[in-house]
Amino acid sequence: CNLRDNYTALLEKGFAVVGVSPDSEESHAKFTGKYDLPFPLIADPEKKILQDWGVWGEKNMYGRKYMGVHRSTFVIDEEGIILKIFTKVETKNHTEQILKALNMT
């Protein structure tokens, strides 16, 4: 929701925002509506994108191991070069986290 709340500011700085998850397109439509997201979500139920980008893997919660998405943000420039990868996403303050890391504040 932080990216949603700061979406206009991100666009003004030249960013495009796209989300990817293993959920279905139907699930994404509901999620987008529920949270009023202005940016697209890509459904990747086969986990091809997630695996290719190295964000699908083993997780551990309360001693229970399972497979899931490692929440990450990739900042990619217009040439397709990855400028920054955030593996510790500060969900409540993520826009500032991104802008600060790229010296855009």
mmCIF file of C-alpha atoms in Angstrom:
data_model
loop_
_atom_site.group_PDB
_atom_site.id
_atom_site.type_symbol
_atom_site.label_atom_id
_atom_site.label_comp_id
_atom_site.label_asym_id
_atom_site.label_seq_id
_atom_site.Cartn_x
_atom_site.Cartn_y
_atom_site.Cartn_z
ATOM 1 C CA CYS A 1 0.000 0.000 0.000
ATOM 2 C CA ASN A 2 2.968 2.331 0.488
ATOM 3 C CA LEU A 3 3.742 2.125 -3.218
ATOM 4 C CA ARG A 4 0.062 2.761 -3.966
ATOM 5 C CA ASP A 5 -0.035 5.774 -1.652
ATOM 6 C CA ASN A 6 3.087 7.231 -3.284
ATOM 7 C CA TYR A 7 2.372 6.099 -6.835
ATOM 8 C CA THR A 8 2.066 9.605 -8.290
ATOM 9 C CA ALA A 9 5.363 10.666 -6.714
ATOM 10 C CA LEU A 10 7.034 7.544 -8.135
ATOM 11 C CA LEU A 11 5.654 8.279 -11.610
ATOM 12 C CA GLU A 12 6.914 11.853 -11.367
ATOM 13 C CA LYS A 13 10.400 10.478 -10.618
ATOM 14 C CA GLY A 14 10.190 8.265 -13.720
ATOM 15 C CA PHE A 15 9.331 4.944 -12.092
ATOM 16 C CA ALA A 16 6.902 2.319 -13.312
ATOM 17 C CA VAL A 17 5.578 -0.094 -10.703
ATOM 18 C CA VAL A 18 4.736 -3.719 -11.508
ATOM 19 C CA GLY A 19 4.015 -6.503 -9.042
ATOM 20 C CA VAL A 20 4.525 -10.231 -9.584
ATOM 21 C CA SER A 21 3.159 -13.084 -7.500
ATOM 22 C CA PRO A 22 2.217 -16.738 -7.952
ATOM 23 C CA ASP A 23 -1.468 -15.933 -7.426
ATOM 24 C CA SER A 24 -4.005 -16.246 -10.240
ATOM 25 C CA GLU A 25 -5.285 -13.405 -12.412
ATOM 26 C CA GLU A 26 -8.651 -13.698 -10.634
ATOM 27 C CA SER A 27 -6.962 -13.356 -7.256
ATOM 28 C CA HIS A 28 -5.009 -10.345 -8.536
ATOM 29 C CA ALA A 29 -8.202 -8.679 -9.744
ATOM 30 C CA LYS A 30 -9.740 -9.055 -6.281
ATOM 31 C CA PHE A 31 -6.554 -7.866 -4.554
ATOM 32 C CA THR A 32 -6.237 -4.869 -6.890
ATOM 33 C CA GLY A 33 -9.839 -3.911 -6.199
ATOM 34 C CA LYS A 34 -9.604 -4.423 -2.455
ATOM 35 C CA TYR A 35 -6.477 -2.263 -2.129
ATOM 36 C CA ASP A 36 -7.232 0.108 -5.039
ATOM 37 C CA LEU A 37 -3.878 -0.527 -6.708
ATOM 38 C CA PRO A 38 -3.107 1.756 -9.671
ATOM 39 C CA PHE A 39 -0.339 -0.473 -11.049
ATOM 40 C CA PRO A 40 -0.453 -3.886 -12.730
ATOM 41 C CA LEU A 41 0.094 -7.228 -11.045
ATOM 42 C CA ILE A 42 1.481 -10.113 -13.087
ATOM 43 C CA ALA A 43 0.131 -13.573 -12.302
ATOM 44 C CA ASP A 44 2.894 -16.199 -12.280
ATOM 45 C CA PRO A 45 1.199 -19.389 -11.039
ATOM 46 C CA GLU A 46 3.901 -21.531 -12.673
ATOM 47 C CA LYS A 47 6.497 -19.461 -10.758
ATOM 48 C CA LYS A 48 8.662 -19.053 -13.862
ATOM 49 C CA ILE A 49 9.352 -15.340 -13.339
ATOM 50 C CA LEU A 50 9.773 -15.794 -9.599
ATOM 51 C CA GLN A 51 12.297 -18.610 -10.059
ATOM 52 C CA ASP A 52 14.149 -16.828 -12.868
ATOM 53 C CA TRP A 53 14.590 -13.762 -10.632
ATOM 54 C CA GLY A 54 15.574 -15.859 -7.601
ATOM 55 C CA VAL A 55 12.706 -14.802 -5.355
ATOM 56 C CA TRP A 56 10.951 -18.163 -4.995
ATOM 57 C CA GLY A 57 12.481 -20.406 -2.375
ATOM 58 C CA GLU A 58 12.418 -21.952 1.032
ATOM 59 C CA LYS A 59 11.096 -19.875 3.894
ATOM 60 C CA ASN A 60 10.992 -20.579 7.588
ATOM 61 C CA MET A 61 8.340 -19.363 10.016
ATOM 62 C CA TYR A 62 8.168 -20.540 13.602
ATOM 63 C CA GLY A 63 10.353 -23.512 12.726
ATOM 64 C CA ARG A 64 8.124 -24.611 9.840
ATOM 65 C CA LYS A 65 9.811 -24.683 6.440
ATOM 66 C CA TYR A 66 7.818 -24.061 3.269
ATOM 67 C CA MET A 67 8.223 -22.666 -0.240
ATOM 68 C CA GLY A 68 7.177 -19.091 -0.925
ATOM 69 C CA VAL A 69 7.985 -15.683 -2.354
ATOM 70 C CA HIS A 70 10.873 -13.737 -0.872
ATOM 71 C CA ARG A 71 9.459 -10.209 -0.993
ATOM 72 C CA SER A 72 11.883 -8.190 -3.069
ATOM 73 C CA THR A 73 12.005 -5.045 -5.162
ATOM 74 C CA PHE A 74 14.115 -4.682 -8.284
ATOM 75 C CA VAL A 75 14.823 -1.182 -9.583
ATOM 76 C CA ILE A 76 15.577 -1.486 -13.290
ATOM 77 C CA ASP A 77 16.524 1.410 -15.546
ATOM 78 C CA GLU A 78 15.236 2.044 -19.056
ATOM 79 C CA GLU A 79 18.208 0.101 -20.495
ATOM 80 C CA GLY A 80 17.204 -3.003 -18.510
ATOM 81 C CA ILE A 81 20.079 -2.665 -16.038
ATOM 82 C CA ILE A 82 19.306 -3.547 -12.433
ATOM 83 C CA LEU A 83 20.243 -0.520 -10.340
ATOM 84 C CA LYS A 84 19.255 -1.879 -6.936
ATOM 85 C CA ILE A 85 17.704 -4.963 -5.376
ATOM 86 C CA PHE A 86 15.862 -4.681 -2.080
ATOM 87 C CA THR A 87 15.624 -8.000 -0.257
ATOM 88 C CA LYS A 88 14.605 -6.398 3.029
ATOM 89 C CA VAL A 89 11.565 -4.426 1.972
ATOM 90 C CA GLU A 90 10.333 -1.901 4.515
ATOM 91 C CA THR A 91 6.655 -2.233 3.592
ATOM 92 C CA LYS A 92 5.438 0.785 5.558
ATOM 93 C CA ASN A 93 8.193 3.049 4.229
ATOM 94 C CA HIS A 94 9.205 1.434 0.955
ATOM 95 C CA THR A 95 8.953 4.463 -1.334
ATOM 96 C CA GLU A 96 11.309 6.445 0.877
ATOM 97 C CA GLN A 97 13.579 3.408 1.136
ATOM 98 C CA ILE A 98 13.829 3.269 -2.665
ATOM 99 C CA LEU A 99 14.295 7.003 -3.211
ATOM 100 C CA LYS A 100 16.869 7.298 -0.442
ATOM 101 C CA ALA A 101 18.918 4.373 -1.774
ATOM 102 C CA LEU A 102 18.979 5.966 -5.224
ATOM 103 C CA ASN A 103 19.765 9.441 -3.840
ATOM 104 C CA MET A 104 16.476 10.803 -5.143
ATOM 105 C CA THR A 105 15.092 12.338 -1.949
#
